Coordinates of C-alpha atoms in Angstrom, one line a residue:
X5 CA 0.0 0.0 0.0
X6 CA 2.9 2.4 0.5
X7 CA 4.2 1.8 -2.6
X8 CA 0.8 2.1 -4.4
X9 CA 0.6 5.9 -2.2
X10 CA 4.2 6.6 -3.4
X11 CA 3.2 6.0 -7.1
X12 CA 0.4 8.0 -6.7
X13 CA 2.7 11.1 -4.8
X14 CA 5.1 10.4 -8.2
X15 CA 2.3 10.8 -10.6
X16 CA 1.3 14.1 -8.9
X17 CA 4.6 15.4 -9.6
X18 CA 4.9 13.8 -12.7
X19 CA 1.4 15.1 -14.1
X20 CA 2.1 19.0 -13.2
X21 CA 1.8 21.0 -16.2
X22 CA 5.4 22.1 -15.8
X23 CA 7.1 18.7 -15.5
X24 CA 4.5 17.8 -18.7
X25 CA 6.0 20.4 -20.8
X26 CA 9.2 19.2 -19.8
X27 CA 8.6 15.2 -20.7
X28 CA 7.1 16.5 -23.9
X29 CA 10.1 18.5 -24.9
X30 CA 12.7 15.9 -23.7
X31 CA 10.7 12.7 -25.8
X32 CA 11.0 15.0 -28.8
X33 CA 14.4 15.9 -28.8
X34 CA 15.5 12.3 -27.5
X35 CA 13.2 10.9 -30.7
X36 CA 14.8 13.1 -33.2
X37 CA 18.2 13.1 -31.9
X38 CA 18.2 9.3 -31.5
X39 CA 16.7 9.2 -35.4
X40 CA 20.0 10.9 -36.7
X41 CA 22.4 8.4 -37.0
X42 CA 25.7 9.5 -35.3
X43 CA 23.5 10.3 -31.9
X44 CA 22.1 8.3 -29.4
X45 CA 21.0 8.5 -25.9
X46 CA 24.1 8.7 -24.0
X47 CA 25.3 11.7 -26.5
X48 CA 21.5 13.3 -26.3
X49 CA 21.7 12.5 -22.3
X50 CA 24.7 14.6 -22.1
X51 CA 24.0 17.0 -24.2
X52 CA 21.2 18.4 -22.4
X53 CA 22.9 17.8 -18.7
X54 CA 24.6 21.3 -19.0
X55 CA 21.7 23.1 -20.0
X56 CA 19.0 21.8 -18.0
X57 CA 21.5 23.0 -15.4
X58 CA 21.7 26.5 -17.0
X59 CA 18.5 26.4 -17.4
X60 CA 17.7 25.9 -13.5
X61 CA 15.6 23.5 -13.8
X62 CA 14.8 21.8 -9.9
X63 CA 16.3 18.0 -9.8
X64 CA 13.2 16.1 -10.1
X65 CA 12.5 17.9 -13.5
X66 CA 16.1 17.8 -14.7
X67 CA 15.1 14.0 -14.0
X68 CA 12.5 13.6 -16.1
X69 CA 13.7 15.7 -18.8
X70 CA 17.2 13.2 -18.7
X71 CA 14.5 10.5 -18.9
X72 CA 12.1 11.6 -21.4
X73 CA 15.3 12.1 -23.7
X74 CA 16.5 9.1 -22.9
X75 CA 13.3 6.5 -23.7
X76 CA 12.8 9.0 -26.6
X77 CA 16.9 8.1 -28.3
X78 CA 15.5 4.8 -27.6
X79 CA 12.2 4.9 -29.9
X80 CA 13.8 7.4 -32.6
X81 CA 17.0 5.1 -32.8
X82 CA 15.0 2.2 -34.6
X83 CA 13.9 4.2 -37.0
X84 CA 17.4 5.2 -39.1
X85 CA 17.9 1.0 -38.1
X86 CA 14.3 0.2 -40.2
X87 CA 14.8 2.7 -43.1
X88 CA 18.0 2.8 -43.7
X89 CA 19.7 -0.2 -42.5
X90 CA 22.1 2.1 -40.3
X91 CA 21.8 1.4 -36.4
X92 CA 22.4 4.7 -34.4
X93 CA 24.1 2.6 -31.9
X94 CA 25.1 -1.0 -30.8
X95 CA 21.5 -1.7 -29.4
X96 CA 19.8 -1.4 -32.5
X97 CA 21.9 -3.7 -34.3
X98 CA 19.8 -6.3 -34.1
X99 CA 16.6 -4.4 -35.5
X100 CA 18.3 -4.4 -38.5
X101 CA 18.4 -8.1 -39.0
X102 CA 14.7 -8.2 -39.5
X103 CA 13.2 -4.3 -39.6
X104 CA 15.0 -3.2 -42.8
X105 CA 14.2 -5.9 -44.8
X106 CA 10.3 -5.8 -43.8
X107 CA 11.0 -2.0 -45.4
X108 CA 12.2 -3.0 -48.1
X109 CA 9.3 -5.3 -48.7
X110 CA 7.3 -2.4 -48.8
X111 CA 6.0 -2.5 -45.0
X112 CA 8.0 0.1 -43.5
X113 CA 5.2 1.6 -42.2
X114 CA 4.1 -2.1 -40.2
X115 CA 8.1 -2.3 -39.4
X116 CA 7.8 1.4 -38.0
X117 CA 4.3 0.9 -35.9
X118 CA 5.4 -2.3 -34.9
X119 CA 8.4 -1.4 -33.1
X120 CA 6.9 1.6 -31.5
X121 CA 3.9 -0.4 -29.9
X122 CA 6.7 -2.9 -29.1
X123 CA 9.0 0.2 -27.3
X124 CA 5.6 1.0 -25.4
X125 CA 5.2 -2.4 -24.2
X126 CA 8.6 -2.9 -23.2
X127 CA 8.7 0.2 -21.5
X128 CA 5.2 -0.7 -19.5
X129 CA 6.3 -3.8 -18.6
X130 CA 9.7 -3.0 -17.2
X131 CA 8.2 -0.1 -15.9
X132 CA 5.7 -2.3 -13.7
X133 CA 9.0 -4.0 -12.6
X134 CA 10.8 -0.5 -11.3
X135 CA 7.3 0.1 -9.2
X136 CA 7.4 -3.2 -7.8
X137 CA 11.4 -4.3 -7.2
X138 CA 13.0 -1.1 -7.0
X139 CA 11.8 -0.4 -3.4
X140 CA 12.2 -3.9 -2.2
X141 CA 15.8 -3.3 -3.0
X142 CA 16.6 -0.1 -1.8
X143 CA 15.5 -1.9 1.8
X144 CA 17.8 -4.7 0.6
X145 CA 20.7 -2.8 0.1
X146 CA 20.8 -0.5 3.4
X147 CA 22.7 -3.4 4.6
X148 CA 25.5 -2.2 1.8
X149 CA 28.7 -0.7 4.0
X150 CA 31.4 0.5 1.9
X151 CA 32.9 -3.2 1.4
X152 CA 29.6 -4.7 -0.1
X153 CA 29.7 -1.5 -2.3
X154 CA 33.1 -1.7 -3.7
X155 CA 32.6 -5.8 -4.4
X156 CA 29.3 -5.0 -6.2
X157 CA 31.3 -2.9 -8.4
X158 CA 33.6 -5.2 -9.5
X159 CA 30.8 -7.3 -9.9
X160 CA 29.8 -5.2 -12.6
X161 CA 32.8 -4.5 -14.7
X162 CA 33.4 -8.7 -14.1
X163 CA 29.9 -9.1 -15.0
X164 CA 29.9 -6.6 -18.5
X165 CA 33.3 -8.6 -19.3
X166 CA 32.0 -12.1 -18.5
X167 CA 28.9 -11.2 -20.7
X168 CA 30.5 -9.6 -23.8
X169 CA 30.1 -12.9 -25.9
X170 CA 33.2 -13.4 -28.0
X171 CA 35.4 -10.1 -26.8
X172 CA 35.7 -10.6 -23.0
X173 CA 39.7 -9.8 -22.8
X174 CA 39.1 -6.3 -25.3
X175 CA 35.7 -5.6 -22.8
X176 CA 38.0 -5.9 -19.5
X177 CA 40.9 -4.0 -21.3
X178 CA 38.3 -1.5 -22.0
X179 CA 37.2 -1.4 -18.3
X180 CA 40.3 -0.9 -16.9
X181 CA 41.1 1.9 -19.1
X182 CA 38.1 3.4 -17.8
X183 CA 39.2 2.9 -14.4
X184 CA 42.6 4.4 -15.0
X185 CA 41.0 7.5 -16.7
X186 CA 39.3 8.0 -13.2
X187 CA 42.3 8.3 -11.3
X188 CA 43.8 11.3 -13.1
X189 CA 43.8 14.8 -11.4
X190 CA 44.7 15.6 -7.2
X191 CA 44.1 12.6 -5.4
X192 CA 41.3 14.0 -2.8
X193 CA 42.7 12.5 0.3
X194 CA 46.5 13.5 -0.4
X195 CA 46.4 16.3 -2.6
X196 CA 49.4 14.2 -5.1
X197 CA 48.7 15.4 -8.8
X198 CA 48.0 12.0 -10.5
X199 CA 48.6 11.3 -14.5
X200 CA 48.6 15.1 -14.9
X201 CA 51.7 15.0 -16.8
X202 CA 51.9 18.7 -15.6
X203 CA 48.7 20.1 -17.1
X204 CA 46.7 22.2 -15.0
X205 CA 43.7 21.5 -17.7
X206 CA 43.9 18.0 -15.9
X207 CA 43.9 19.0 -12.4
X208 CA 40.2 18.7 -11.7
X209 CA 40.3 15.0 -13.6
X210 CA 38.9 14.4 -17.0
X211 CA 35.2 15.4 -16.9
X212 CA 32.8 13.1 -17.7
X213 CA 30.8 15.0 -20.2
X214 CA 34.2 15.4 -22.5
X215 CA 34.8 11.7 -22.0
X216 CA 31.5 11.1 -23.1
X217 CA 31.3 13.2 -26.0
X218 CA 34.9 12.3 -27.2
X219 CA 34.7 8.8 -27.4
X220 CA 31.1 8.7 -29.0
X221 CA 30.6 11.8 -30.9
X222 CA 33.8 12.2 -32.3
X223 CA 34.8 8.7 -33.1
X224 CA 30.9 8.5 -34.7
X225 CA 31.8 11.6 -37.2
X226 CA 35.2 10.0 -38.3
X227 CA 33.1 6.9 -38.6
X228 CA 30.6 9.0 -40.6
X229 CA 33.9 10.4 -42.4
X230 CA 34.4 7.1 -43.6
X231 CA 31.6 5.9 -44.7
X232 CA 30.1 8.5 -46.6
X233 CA 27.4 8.0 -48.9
X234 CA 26.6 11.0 -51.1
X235 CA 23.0 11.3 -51.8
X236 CA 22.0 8.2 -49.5
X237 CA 17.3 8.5 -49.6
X238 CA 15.4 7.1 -46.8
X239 CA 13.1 4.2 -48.1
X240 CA 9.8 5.4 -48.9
X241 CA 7.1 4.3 -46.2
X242 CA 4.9 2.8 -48.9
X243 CA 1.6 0.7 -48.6
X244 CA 0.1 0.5 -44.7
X245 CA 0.9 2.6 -42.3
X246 CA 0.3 0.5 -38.9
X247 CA 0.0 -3.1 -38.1
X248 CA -3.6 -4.9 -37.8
X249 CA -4.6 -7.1 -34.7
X250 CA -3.3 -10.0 -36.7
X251 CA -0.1 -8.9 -36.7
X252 CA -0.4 -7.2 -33.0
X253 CA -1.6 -10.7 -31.6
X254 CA 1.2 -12.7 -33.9
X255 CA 4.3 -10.9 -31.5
X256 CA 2.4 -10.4 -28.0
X257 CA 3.8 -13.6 -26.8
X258 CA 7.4 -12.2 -28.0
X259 CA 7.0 -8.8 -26.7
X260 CA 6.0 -10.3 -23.3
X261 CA 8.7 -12.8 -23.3
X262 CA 11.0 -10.2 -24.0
X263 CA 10.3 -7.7 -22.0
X264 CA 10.5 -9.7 -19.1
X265 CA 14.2 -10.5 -20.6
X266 CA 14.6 -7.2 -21.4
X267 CA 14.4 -5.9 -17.6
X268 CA 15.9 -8.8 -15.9
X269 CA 19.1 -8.1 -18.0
X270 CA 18.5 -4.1 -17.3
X271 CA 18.8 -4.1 -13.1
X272 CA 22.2 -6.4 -14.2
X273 CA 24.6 -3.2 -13.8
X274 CA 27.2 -3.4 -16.9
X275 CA 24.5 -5.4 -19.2
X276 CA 22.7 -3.0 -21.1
X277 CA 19.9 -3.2 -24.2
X278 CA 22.7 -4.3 -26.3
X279 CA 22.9 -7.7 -24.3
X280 CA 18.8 -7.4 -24.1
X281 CA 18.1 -6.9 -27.4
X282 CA 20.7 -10.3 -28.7
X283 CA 19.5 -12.5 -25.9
X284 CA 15.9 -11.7 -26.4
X285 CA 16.5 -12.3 -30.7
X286 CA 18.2 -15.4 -29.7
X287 CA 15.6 -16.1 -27.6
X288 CA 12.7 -16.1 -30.2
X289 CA 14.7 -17.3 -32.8
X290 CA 15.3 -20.5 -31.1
X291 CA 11.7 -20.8 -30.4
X292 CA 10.2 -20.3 -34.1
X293 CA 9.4 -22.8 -35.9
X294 CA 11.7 -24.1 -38.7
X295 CA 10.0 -22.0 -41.2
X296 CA 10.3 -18.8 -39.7
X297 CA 11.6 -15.9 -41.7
X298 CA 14.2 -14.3 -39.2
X299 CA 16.9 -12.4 -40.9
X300 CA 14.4 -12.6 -44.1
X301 CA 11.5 -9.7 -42.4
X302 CA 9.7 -11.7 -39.2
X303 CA 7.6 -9.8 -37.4
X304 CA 8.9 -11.5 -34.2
X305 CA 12.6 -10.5 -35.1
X306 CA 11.5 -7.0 -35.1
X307 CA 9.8 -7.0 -31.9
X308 CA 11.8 -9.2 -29.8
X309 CA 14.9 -6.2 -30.0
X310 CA 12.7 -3.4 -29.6
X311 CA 10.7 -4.9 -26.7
X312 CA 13.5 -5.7 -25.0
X313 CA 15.8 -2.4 -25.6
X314 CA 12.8 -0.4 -24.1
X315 CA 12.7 -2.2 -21.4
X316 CA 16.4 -2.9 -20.5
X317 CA 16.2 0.9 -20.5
X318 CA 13.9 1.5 -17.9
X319 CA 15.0 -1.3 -15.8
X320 CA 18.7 0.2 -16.2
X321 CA 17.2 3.2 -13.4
X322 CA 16.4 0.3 -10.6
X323 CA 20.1 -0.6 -9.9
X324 CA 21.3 3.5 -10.4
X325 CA 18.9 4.6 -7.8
X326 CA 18.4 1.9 -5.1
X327 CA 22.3 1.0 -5.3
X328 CA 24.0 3.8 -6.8
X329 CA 25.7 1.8 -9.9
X330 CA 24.8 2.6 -13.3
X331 CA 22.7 0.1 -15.4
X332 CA 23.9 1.4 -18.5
X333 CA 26.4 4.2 -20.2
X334 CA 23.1 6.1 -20.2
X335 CA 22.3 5.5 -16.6
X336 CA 26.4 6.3 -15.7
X337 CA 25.7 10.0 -17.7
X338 CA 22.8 10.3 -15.5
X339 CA 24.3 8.9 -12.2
X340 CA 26.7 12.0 -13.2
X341 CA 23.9 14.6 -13.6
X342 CA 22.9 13.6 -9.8
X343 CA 26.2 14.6 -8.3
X344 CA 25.6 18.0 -10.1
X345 CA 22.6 18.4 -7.8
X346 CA 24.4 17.1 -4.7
X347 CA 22.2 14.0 -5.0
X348 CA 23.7 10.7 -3.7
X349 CA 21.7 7.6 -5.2
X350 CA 20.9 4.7 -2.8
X351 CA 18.3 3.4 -0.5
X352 CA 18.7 6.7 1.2
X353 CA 17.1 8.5 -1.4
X354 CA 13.7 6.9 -1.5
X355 CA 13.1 7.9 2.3
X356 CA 15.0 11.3 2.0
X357 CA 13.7 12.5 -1.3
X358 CA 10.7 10.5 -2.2
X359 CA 9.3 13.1 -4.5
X360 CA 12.4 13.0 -6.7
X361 CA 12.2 8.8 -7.4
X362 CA 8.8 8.5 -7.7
X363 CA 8.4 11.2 -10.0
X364 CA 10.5 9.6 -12.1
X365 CA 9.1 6.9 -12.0
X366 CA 6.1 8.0 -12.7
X367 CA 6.9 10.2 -16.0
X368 CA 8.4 7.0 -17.2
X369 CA 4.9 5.9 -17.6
X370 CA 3.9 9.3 -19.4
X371 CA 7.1 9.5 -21.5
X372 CA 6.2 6.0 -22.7
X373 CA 2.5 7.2 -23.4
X374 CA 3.4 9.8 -25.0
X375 CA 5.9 8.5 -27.2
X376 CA 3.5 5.9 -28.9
X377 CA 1.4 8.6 -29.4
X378 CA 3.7 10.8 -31.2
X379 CA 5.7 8.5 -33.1
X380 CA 3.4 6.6 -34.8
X381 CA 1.3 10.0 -36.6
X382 CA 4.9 11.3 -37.9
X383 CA 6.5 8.4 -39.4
X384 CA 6.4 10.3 -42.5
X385 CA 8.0 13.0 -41.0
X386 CA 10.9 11.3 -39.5
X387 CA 11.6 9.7 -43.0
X388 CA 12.0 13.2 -44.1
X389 CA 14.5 14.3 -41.3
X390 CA 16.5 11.2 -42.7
X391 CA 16.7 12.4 -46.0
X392 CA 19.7 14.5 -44.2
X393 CA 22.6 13.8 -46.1
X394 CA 25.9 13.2 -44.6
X395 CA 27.5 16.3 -45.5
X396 CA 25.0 18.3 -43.5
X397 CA 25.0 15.6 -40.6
X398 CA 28.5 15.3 -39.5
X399 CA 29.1 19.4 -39.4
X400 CA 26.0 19.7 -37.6
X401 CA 27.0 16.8 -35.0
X402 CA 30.0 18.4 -34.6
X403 CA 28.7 22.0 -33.5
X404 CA 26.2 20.5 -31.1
X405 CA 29.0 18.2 -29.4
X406 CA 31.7 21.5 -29.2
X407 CA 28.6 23.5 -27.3
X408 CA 28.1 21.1 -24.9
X409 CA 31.4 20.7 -24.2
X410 CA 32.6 24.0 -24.0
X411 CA 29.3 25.4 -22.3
X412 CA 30.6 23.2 -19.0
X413 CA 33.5 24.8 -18.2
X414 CA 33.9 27.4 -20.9
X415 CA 37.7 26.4 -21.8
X416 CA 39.4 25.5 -24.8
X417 CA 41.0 22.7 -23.5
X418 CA 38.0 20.7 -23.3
X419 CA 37.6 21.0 -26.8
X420 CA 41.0 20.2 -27.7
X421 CA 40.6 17.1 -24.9
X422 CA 37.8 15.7 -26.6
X423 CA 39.0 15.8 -29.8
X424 CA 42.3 13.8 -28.8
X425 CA 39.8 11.3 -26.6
X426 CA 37.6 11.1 -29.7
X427 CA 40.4 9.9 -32.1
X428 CA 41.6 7.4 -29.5
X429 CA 38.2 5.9 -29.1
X430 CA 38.1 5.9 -33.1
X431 CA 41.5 3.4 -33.0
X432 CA 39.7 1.6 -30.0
X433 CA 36.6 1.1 -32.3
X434 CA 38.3 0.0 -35.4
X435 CA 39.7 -2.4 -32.9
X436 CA 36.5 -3.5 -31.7
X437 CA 37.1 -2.1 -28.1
X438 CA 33.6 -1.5 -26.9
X439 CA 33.6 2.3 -25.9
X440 CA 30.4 2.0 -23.3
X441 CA 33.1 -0.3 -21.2
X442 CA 35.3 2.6 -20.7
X443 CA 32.4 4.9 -20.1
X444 CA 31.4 2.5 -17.0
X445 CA 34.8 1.8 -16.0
X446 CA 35.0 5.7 -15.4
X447 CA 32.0 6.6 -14.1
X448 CA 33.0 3.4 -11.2
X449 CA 36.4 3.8 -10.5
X450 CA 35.7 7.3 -8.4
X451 CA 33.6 5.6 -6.6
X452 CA 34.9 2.0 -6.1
X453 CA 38.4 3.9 -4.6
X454 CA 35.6 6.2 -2.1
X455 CA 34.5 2.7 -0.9
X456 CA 37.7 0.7 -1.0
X457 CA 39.3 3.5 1.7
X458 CA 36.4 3.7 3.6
X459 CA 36.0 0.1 3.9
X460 CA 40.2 -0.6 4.9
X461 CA 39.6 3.1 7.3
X462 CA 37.1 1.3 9.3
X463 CA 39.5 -2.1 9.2
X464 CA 42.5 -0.4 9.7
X465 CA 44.0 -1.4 6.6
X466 CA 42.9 -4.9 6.8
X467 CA 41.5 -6.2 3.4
X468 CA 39.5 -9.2 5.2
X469 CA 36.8 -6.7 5.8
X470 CA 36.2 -7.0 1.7
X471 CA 35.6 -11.1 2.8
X472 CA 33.5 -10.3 6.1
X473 CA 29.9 -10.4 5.6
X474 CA 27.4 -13.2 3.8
X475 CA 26.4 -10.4 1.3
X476 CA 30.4 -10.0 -0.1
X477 CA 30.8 -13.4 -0.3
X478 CA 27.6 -14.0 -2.2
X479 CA 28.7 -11.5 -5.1
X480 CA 32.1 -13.1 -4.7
X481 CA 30.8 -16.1 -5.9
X482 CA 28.7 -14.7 -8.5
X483 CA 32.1 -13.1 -9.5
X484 CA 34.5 -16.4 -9.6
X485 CA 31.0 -17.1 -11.5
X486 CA 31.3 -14.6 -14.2
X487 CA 35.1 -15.1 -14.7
X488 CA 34.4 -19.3 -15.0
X489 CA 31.6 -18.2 -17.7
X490 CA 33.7 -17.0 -20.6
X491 CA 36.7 -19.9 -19.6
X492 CA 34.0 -22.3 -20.2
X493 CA 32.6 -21.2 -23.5
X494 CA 35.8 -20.9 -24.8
X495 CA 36.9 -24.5 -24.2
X496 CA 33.6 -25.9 -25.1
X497 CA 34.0 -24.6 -28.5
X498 CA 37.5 -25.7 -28.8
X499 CA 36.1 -29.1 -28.0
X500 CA 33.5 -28.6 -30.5
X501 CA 35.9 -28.0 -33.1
X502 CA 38.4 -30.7 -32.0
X503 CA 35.2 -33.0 -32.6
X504 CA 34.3 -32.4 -35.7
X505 CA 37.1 -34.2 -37.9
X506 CA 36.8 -36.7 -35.4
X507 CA 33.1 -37.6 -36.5
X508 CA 33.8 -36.9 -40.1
X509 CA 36.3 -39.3 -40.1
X510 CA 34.2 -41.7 -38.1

């Protein structure tokens, strides 16, 4: 019952006129920035950070504007996927497989309704979950000290790299470097200039909006740079415009299936819709029956993905807010918006500021609402917007990202910073180093080194305090678990190759 009043206390925050203008504008923006390929939600996320805080916007509506944008990169994302066969980012891969060719076949418009009522569904479901778990484990986790933090978060970068499919080592490489980006500027605690290399630019660290917009913006325009297609047209979105019941009742079973995939993997800190939307694909595909179509235009391989991106996304704020840890790159730009507001995330924060969680909790069911309903009406419109050629994109990419940047601390060096990061995630790209591992690895090393001194202050140096309670050694195992998982595949396909010849031969 308190949880039902708490909901209700979000929704009257979330409904005021004020914080409904403000999930209005952020689902537009988030849709058409997510639409342009080259964006995405972590680059829309930190784009507005800096001037939502201009703006002066109070911290529950900086919230649900971060939010609104957010679910919105999410919808607009598939479409550039559907129309033009170019994801925006990693998680819409997968969309691909299945929505572009249903475009091709003439059904964009199905392919385009299809995955927003999927989105919506997603997003309700996973959405339900938040209302339900996320307060069970905020109570759960007041038993977190600064030891069962700091294990939790290498559970995380263990878990991202045990999960990464065939690229564990280059997903761990990725997290360290992350974590080694964290330690540069004065040390807190001691004052010692760390990986400064003399700079004063590098004195207050590396700030996490030039991180972010270095390694995904600029490394997306020299990717842009090198894939140019002059004169590229979206696909026309030719014959129907949305799906029937026929087709609605042919994927509920997938988009329940997968939303329930999609939010399980979303509370996993370090898993992200990337992992939802393949595991839920997978999923499906290995239920079909022999004849299906995937990879040829299924319905079902549209909407598995899409149901499971939206809801990875809103399950991605249950593990941010109850335990502090990011779900997603997303969630890590957003855990970073917080700190601007003096806001710590954690169990704490639904008794101290309940108006704050619940409201966004809340607008997450209006964001989602009003998404479908704007999405579907201006499909024709958004195929427009794509008709952008890459001439005009990649300048225009570029003068959004050097605002934001520079608007933070109003200093050349940023600029010139991102630029360098930018060019070094380009070389980690090429070498399929996945950029979102660095982002996490950065956004937890701050705080893993809070909670590893804490944690040896209150032992006196002694690191059995990191083995000393049931809930460490329960995410120790799950650790030594994560590490065994990618040891295993590997030798069970070596042993599946070893046996092939063998039964040939035989």
């Amino acid at each position: 019952m308190d949880t039902l009043s708490y909901l209700g206390q979000g929704f009257g925050v979330a409904l005021s006129p004020y914080n409904l203008f403000t999930a209005l504008c952020g689902t537009l923006i988030g849709t058409v920035v997510g639409l342009l390929p080259g964006l995405g939600p972590i680059n829309g996320v930190a784009l507005l950070i800096p001037i939502a805080f201009a703006l002066g916007l109070p911290p529950e509506s900086a919230l649900i504007l971060l939010a609104a944008v957010y679910l919105g990169c999410e919808y607009g994302g598939r479409i550039s996927s559907i129309l033009l066969n170019i994801p925006g980012e990693a998680s819409a891969v997968m969309t691909t497989l299945d929505g572009y060719p249903l475009a091709r076949q003439g059904k964009a418009g199905v392919a385009l309704s299809i995955s927003a009522w999927s989105s919506f569904l997603g997003g309700f479901i996973a959405t339900c979950g938040v209302v339900i778990f996320a307060p069970l484990l905020a109570k759960w986790a007041v038993a977190f000290g600064p030891a069962e933090y700091f294990v939790l978060m290498v559970f995380a970068i263990v878990c991202l790299a045990g999960m990464a499919g065939n690229r564990p080592m280059k997903t761990a490489i990725a997290c360290c470097i992350g974590l080694f980006l964290s330690c540069v500027g004065i040390d807190s605690n001691s004052g010692v200039y760390r990986f400064t290399f003399g700079s004063l630019g590098l004195a207050d660290g590396i700030q996490f909006v030039v991180l972010v917009l270095g390694l995904f913006s600029v490394s997306e325009i020299l990717v842009l740079l090198e894939h140019t297609h002059r004169g590229q047209k979206a696909l026309e979105a030719s014959g129907r415009m949305l799906f029937n019941l026929k087709e609605g009742a042919f994927v509920l079973a997938t988009n329940l299936r997968s939303g329930a995939i999609g939010f399980g993997l979303g509370i996993l800190p370090g898993a992200g819709a990337t992992l939802a939307s393949a595991v839920a694909y997978m999923s499906e595909k290995r239920l079909a029956h022999k004849d299906n179509q995937f990879g040829k235009g299924d319905l079902r391989g549209l909407a598995a993905p899409e149901t499971a991106n939206s809801a990875s996304a809103c399950g991605s704020m249950v593990p941010m807010l109850t335990l502090g840890v990011p779900g997603s790159g997303t969630t890590a730009v957003m855990l970073g918006a917080l700190t601007l507001y003096n806001i710590t995330p954690g169990p704490l924060l639904f008794q101290n500021q309940p108006d704050i969680v619940w409201g966004l909790i809340a607008s997450l069911f209006v964001a989602n609402v009003m998404l479908i309903v704007m999405n579907v009406p201006m499909i024709k419109v958004f195929t427009k917007i794509l008709a952008v050629p890459y001439w005009a994109l990649v300048p225009a990419i570029a003068i959004i990202t050097s605002i934001g940047v520079y608007a933070v601390h109003a200093t050349t060096f940023d600029l010139f910073l991102m630029i360098i990061i930018g060019v070094a995630g380009y070389i980690l790209r090429k070498l399929d180093f996945p950029l979102s591992a660095i982002l996490l690895g950065f956004i937890l090393g701050g705080l893993m080194e809070q909670n590893l001194r804490r944690a040896l202050s209150i032992s006196d140096g002694s690191l059995g305090i990191l083995f000393a309670s049931p809930i460490t050694w329960g995410v120790w195992t799950l650790i030594a678990a994560m590490i065994a998982l990618p040891i295993y595949r590997t030798w069970r396909n070596n042993a599946k190759r070893a046996g092939r010849p063998a039964v040939a031969d035989a």
